[in-house]
Coordinates of C-alpha atoms (C1' of nucleotides) in Angstrom, one line a residue:
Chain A
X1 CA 19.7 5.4 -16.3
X2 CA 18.1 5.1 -12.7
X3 CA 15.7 7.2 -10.9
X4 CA 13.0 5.2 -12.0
X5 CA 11.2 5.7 -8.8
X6 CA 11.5 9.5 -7.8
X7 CA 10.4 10.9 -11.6
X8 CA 13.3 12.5 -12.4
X9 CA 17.0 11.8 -13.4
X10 CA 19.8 10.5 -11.0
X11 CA 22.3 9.0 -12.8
X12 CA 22.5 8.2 -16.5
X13 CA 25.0 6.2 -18.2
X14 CA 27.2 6.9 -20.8
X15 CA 25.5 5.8 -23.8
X16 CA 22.2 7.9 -22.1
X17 CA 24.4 10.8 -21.8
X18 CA 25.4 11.0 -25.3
X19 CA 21.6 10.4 -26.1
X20 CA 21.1 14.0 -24.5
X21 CA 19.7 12.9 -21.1
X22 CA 20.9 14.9 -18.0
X23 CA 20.6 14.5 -14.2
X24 CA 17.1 15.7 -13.0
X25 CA 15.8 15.3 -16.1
X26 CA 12.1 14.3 -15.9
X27 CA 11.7 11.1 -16.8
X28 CA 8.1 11.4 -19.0
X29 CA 10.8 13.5 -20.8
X30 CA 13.3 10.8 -21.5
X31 CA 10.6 8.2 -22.7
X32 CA 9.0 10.2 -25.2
X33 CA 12.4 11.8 -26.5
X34 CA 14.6 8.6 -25.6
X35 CA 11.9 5.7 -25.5
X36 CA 15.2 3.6 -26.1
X37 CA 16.8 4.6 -23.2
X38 CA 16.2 1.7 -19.9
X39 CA 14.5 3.2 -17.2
X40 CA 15.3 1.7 -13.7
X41 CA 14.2 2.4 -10.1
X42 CA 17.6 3.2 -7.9
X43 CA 19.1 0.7 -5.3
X44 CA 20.6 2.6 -2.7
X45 CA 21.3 -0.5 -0.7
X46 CA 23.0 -2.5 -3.7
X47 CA 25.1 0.4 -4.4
X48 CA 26.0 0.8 -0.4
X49 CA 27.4 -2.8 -0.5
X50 CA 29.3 -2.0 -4.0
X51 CA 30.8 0.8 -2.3
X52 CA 31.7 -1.1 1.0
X53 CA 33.9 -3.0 -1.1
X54 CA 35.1 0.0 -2.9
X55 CA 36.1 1.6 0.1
X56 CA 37.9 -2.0 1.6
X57 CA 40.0 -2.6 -1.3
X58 CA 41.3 0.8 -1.7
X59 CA 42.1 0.6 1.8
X60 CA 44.4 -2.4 1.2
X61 CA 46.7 -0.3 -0.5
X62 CA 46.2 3.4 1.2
X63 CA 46.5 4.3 4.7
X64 CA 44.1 6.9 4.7
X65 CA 40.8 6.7 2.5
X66 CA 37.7 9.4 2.6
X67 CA 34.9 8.1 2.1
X68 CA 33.5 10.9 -0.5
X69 CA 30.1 9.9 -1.5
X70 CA 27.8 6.9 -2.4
X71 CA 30.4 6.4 -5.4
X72 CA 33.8 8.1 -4.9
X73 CA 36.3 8.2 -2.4
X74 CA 40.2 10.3 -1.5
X75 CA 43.3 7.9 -0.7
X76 CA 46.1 8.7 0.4
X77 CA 48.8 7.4 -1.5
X78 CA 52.2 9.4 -0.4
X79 CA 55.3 7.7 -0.4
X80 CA 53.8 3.9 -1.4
X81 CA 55.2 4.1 -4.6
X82 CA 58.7 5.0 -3.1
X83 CA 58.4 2.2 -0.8
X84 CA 57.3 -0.4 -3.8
X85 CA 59.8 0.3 -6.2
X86 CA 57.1 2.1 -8.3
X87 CA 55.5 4.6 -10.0
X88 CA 52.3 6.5 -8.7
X89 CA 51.2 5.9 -12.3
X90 CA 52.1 2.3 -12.0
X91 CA 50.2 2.2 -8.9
X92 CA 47.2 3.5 -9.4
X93 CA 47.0 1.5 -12.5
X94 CA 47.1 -1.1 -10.1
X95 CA 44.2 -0.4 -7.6
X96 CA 42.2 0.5 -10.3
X97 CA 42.3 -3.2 -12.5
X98 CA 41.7 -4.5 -8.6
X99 CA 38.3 -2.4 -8.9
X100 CA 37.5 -3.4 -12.3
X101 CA 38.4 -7.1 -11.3
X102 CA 36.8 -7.5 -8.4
X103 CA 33.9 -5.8 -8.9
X104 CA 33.2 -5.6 -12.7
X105 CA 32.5 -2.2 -12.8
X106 CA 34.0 0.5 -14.2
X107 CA 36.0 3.0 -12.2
X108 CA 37.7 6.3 -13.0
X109 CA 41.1 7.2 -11.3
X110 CA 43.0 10.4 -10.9
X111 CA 46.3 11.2 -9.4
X112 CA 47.4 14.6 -7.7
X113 CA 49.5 16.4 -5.3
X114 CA 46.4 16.9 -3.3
X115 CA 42.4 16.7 -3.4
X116 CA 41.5 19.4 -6.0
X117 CA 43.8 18.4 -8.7
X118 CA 43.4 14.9 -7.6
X119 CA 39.4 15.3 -8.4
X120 CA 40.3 17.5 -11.6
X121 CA 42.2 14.7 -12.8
X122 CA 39.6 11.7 -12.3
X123 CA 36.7 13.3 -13.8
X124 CA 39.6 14.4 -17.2
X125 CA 38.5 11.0 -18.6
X126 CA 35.3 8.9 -18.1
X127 CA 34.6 6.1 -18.4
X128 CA 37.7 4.1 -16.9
X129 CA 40.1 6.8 -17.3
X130 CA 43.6 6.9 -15.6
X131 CA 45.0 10.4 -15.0
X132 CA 48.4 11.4 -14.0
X133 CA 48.6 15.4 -12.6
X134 CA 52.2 16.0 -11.1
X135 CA 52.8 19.6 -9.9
X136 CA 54.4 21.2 -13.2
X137 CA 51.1 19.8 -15.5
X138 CA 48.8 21.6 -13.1
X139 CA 48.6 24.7 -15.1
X140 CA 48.2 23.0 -18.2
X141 CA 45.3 21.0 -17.0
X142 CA 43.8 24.3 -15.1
X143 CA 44.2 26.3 -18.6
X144 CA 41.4 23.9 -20.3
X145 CA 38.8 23.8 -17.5
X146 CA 36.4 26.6 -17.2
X147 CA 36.1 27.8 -13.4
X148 CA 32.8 26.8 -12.8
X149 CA 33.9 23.1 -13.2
X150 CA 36.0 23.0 -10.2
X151 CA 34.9 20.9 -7.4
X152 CA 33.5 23.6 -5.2
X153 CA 32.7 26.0 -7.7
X154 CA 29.5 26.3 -8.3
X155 CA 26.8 29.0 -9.5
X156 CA 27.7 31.8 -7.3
X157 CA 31.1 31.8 -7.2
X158 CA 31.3 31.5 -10.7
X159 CA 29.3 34.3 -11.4
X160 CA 31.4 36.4 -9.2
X161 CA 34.5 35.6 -10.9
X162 CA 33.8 35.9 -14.0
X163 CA 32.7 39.4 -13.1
X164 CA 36.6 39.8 -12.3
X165 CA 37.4 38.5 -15.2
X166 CA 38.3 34.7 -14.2
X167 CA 36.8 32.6 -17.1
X168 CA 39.6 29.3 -16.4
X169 CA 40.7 27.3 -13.8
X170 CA 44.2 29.1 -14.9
X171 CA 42.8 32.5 -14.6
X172 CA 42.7 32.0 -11.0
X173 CA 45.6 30.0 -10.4
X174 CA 47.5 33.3 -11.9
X175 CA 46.1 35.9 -9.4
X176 CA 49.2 36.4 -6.5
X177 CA 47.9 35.7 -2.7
X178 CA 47.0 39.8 -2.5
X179 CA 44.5 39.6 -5.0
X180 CA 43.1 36.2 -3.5
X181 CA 42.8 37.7 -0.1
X182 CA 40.5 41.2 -1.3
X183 CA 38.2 38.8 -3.3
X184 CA 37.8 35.6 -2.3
X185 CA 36.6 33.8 0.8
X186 CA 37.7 30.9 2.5
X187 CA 36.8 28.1 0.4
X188 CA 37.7 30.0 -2.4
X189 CA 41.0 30.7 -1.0
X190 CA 41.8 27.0 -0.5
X191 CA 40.9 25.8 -4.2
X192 CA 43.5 28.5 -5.3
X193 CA 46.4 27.3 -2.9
X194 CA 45.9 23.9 -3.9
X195 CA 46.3 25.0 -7.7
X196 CA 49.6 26.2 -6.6
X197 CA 50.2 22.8 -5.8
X198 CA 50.1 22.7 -2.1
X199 CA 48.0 20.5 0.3
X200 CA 45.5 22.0 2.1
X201 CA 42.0 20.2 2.2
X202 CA 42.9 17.5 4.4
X203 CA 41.3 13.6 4.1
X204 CA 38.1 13.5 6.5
X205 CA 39.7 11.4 9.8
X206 CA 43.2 13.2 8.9
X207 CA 46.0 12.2 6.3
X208 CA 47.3 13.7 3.4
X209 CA 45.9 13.1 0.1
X210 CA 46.8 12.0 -3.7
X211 CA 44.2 9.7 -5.6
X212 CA 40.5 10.4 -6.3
X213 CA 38.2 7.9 -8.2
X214 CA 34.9 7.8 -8.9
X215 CA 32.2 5.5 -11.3
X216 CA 28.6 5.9 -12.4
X217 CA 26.4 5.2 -8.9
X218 CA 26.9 3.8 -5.6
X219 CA 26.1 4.7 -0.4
X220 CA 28.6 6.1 1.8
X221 CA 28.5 7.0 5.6
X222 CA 31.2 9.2 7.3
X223 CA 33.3 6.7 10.0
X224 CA 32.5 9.2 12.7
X225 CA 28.5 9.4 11.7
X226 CA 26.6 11.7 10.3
X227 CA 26.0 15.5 11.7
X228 CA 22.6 15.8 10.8
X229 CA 19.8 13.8 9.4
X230 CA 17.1 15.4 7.2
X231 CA 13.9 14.2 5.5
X232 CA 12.3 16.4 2.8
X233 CA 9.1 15.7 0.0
X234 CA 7.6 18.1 -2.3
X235 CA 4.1 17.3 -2.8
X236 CA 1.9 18.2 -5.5
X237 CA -0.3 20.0 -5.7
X238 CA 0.6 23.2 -3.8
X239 CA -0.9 23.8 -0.6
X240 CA -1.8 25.3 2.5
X241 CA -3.7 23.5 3.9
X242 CA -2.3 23.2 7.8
X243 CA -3.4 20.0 8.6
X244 CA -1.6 18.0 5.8
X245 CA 1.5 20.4 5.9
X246 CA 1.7 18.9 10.1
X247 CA 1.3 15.4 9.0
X248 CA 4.4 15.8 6.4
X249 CA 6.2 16.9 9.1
X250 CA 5.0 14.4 11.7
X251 CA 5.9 12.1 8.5
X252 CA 9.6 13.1 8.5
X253 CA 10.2 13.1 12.0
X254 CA 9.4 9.9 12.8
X255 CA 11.4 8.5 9.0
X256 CA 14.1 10.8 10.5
X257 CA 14.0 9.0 14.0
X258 CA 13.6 5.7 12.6
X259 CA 17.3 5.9 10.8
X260 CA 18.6 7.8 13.8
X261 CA 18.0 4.6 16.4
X262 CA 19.3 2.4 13.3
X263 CA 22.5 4.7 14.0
X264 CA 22.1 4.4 17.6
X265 CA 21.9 8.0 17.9
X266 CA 19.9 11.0 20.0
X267 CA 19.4 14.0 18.6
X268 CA 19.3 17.6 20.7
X269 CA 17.8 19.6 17.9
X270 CA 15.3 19.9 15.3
X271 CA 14.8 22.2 12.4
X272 CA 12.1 22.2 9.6
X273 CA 11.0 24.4 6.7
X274 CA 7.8 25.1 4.0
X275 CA 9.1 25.9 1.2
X276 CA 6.3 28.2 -0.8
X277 CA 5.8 27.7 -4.3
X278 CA 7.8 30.8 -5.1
X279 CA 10.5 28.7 -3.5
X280 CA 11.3 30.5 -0.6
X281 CA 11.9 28.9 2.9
X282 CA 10.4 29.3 6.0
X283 CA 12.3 27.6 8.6
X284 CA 12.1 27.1 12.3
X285 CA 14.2 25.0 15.2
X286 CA 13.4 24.0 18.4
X287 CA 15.6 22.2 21.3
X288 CA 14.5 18.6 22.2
X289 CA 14.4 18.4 26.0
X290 CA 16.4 15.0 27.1
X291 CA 17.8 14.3 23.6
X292 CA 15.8 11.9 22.1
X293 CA 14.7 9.6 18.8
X294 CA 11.5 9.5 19.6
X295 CA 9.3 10.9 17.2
X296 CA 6.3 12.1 19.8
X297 CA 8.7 13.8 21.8
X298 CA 10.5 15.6 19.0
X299 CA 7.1 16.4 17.3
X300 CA 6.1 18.3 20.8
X301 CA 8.9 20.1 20.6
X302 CA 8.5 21.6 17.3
X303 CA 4.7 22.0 17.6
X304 CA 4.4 25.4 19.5
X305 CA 7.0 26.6 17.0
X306 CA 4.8 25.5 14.6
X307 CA 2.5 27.6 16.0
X308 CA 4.1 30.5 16.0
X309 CA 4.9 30.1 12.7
X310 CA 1.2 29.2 11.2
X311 CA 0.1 32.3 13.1
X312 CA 2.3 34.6 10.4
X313 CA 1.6 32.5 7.5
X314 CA -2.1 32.8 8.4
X315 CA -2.1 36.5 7.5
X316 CA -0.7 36.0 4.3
X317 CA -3.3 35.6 1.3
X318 CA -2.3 33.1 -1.3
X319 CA 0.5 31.9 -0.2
X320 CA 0.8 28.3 -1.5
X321 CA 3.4 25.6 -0.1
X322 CA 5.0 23.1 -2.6
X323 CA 7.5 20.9 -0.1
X324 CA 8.1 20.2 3.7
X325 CA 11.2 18.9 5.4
X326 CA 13.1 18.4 9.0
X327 CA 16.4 18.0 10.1
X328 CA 18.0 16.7 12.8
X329 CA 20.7 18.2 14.4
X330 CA 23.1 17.8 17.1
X331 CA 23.4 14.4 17.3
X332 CA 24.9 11.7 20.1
X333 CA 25.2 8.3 20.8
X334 CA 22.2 7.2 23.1
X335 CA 23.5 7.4 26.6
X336 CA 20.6 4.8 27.5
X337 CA 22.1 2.4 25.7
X338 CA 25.2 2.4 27.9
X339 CA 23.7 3.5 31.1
X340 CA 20.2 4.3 33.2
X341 CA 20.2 7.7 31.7
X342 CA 21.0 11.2 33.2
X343 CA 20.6 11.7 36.3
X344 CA 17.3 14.2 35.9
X345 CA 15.4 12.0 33.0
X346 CA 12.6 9.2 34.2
X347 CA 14.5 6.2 33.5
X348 CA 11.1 3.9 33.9
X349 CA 9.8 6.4 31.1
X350 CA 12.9 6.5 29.1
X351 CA 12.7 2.6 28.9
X352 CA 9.2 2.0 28.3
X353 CA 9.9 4.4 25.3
X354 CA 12.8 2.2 23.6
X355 CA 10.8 -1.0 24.3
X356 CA 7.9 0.8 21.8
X357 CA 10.7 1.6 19.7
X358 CA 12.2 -1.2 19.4
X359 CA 9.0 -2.8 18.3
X360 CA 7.8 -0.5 16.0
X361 CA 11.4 -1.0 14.5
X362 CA 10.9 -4.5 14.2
X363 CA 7.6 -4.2 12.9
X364 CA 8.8 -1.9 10.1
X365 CA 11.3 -4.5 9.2
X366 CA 9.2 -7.1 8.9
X367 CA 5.7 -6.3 7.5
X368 CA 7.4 -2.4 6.3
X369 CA 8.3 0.9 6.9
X370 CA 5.1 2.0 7.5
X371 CA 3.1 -0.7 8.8
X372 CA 2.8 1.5 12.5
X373 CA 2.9 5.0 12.7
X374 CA 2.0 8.3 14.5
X375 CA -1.4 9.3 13.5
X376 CA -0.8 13.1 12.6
X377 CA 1.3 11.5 9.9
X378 CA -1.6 9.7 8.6
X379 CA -2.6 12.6 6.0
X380 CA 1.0 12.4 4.4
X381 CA 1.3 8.9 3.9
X382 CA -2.5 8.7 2.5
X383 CA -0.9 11.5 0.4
X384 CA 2.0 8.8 -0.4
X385 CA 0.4 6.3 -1.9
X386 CA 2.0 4.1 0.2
X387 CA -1.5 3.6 2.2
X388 CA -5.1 3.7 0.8
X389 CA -7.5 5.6 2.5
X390 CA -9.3 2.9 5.5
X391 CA -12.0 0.5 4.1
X392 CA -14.7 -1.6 4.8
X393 CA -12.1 -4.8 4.8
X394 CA -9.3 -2.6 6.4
X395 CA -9.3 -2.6 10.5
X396 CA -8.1 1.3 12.2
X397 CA -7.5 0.9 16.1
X398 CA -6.6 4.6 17.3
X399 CA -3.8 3.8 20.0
X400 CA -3.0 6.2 22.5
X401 CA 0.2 7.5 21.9
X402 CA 1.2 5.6 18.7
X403 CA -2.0 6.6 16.7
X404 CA -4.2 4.8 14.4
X405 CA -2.6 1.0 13.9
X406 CA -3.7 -0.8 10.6
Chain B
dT1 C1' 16.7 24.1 -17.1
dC2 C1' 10.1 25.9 -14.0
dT3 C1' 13.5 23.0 -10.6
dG4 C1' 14.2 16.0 -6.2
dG5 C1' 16.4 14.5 -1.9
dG6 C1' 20.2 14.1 1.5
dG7 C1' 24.1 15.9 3.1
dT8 C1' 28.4 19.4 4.6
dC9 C1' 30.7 23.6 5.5
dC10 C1' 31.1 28.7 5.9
dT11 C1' 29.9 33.3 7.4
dA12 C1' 27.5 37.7 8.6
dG13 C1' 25.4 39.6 12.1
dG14 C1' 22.7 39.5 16.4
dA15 C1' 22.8 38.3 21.4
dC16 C1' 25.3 38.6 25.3
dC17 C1' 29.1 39.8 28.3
dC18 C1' 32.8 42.5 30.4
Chain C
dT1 C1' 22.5 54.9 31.4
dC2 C1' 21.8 60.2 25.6
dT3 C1' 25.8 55.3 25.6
dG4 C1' 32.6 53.2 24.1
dG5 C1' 35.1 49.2 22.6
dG6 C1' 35.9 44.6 22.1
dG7 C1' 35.4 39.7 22.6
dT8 C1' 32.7 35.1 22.2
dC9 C1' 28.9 32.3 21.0
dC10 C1' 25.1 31.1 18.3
dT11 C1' 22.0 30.7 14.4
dA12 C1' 19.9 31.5 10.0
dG13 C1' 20.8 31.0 5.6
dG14 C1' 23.8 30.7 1.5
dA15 C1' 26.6 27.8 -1.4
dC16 C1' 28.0 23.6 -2.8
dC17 C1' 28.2 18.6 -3.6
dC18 C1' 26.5 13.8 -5.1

DNA sequence: TCTGGGGTCCTAGGACCC
DNA sequence: TCTGGGGTCCTAGGACCC
């Protein structure tokens, strides 16, 4: 199983499963009920490359491919097997010993008339199952599955349903278009059309859709980049203690606007929360001026919202904070990149900026993330771990602008 | 289930306008 | 404005996923 690193559960294998270990699981709890199970830390940027290829030989046979997740993706598949002489069965079969072959892992395959079933049938068997779904099996499939299995069924909506008496995949599948429209909402609405055997969820970048796979881990990215970009931590223990709750955030925002210049990206907007121990959000957003990835500039931005905000929480005895995140939104490729910028920004300014960026990129890369950083994010990475306290051996310049450089 | 982190999409209702 | 009706846009937050 991996997750090594973050304390808790993210994937386990198959023989850990059986075992009895689950996702989130803490892992103190798997050594001392499992201490045979392997613990190891998670390698995002191993399983980013494994998907890469994932994603390339799919797209040797399919047209269209989604890009799901870290370890799963939609191809489009319809009329290939026509066109070869085949069978989707036959097909798929084929793609999926490709997988094995070239990457020697093991991958899970299912076919359907569109992305629902198409899921439904991949996850039927694991490991390095094949499943076939044509339309008239549908119902037979949906008649085993309990609703709250369905991709896109989750707590809620299962709750709900089975207050109408939906228990099965089936049970909804039965109801006629009226009933659908009085009690269910949108996404709801799509799940049941496509148990009927019709194709509505599109592929993401357009297509049609009719093979789903997935295996145990892997790192995806959308082909038209990502809409938002968020950095969250809990920290422990609880708090409310203003200072450290700004440096998390300062924290995040400049992780956050480190991966948006990787992207090349600007962002336009910023949200962030505390989430109290009783885990309820309080969130906030501000507009960044000039659209922008640097963190100083984003940080101003959100600190007389911060304000605002700290002037509430202030009156409020006892409340405790257990986790602090951001998120940035409205994203765009940097203009400055292309051009001298808009017409109204200070170009001189706007350049000197990147230049710093640039550096302080370069500087992560090479000595790490955090070898330069903002110094209201100093509390948060002392917090870390990931940076001892100063000492007698250790050198603190404070750097206007930057902050203290070590 | 005492509960991590990074995402996406949908929707009710407020703000604003005519 | 002792005051109707209807449209659009935006945002906060819910729900879900891996």
């Amino acid at each position: 199983m991996t997750g090594g690193e973050r304390g808790i559960v993210t994937a386990a294998s198959p023989e850990a499963k059986e075992l009895g270990v689950t996702r989130s699981m803490p892992i103190f709890q798997v050594r001392k009920r499992y201490p045979q199970v392997i613990i190891l830390p998670s390698d995002y940027r191993m399983y980013t490359q494994y998907a890469q290829r994932m994603y390339g030989i799919v797209r040797r046979y399919a047209r269209e491919v989604e890009e799901y997740s870290i370890d799963e993706c939609f191809a489009d598949l319809t009329g290939l097997a026509e066109a070869r002489g085949t069978t989707y069965e036959a097909l798929a079969r084929e793609i999926q010993a490709e997988l094995m072959r070239s990457l020697d892992l093991s991958f899970s395959v299912g076919v359907g008339v569109n992305k629902c079933t198409a899921k439904i049938a991949s996850k039927w068997k694991k490991p390095h199952g094949l499943t076939v779904m044509p339309r008239s099996a549908i119902p037979a499939f949906l008649a085993e599955l309990p609703i709250g299995k369905v991709w896109g069924i989750g707590r809620a909506t299962t709750m709900h349903l089975s207050k109408l008496g939906i228990a099965t995949a089936l049970d909804l599948a039965r109801k006629d278009r009226a009933w659908v429209a009085e009690h269910c909402d949108r996404p709801l609405a799509e799940i049941y059309e496509e148990f009927q055997g019709n194709f509505v969820k599109e592929l993401s970048g357009g297509g049609g859709g009719d093979l789903a796979s997935g295996w145990g881990i892997a790192g995806g990215g959308r082909a038209d980049g990502p809409a938002s970009i968020q950095r969250t931590r809990t920290f422990h223990p609880v708090t409310r203690d203003r200072a450290f709750l700004w440096s998390q955030i300062s924290y995040h925002v400049e992780d956050a606007c480190m991966r948006l210049r990787s992207k090349g990206l600007v962002a336009s907007q910023v949200g962030f929360f505390l989430k109290t121990q009783e885990f309820e959000y309080l969130r906030a957003e501000a507009m960044i001026p000039d659209s922008s990835a640097a963190p100083h500039e984003i940080l101003r931005a959100i600190e007389p919202v911060f304000e605002e905000m700290w002037e509430k929480i202030k009156s409020w005895e006892g409340v405790l904070f257990r986790a602090a995140g951001i998120s940035l939104r409205s994203l765009s490729g940097d203009q400055a990149k292309t051009n001298t910028g808009t017409l109204f920004a200070a170009p001189v300014k706007h350049r000197a900026a990147t230049k710093l960026h640039q550096t302080v990129d370069k500087l992560a890369r090479k000595f790490g993330k955090h070898s330069v950083f903002l110094g209201s994010s100093f509390r948060a990475l002392k917090s870390d771990g990931d940076l001892d306290a100063p000492t007698g051996t250790d050198r603190a310049l404070d750097v206007i602008c930057l902050g203290e450089v070590r």
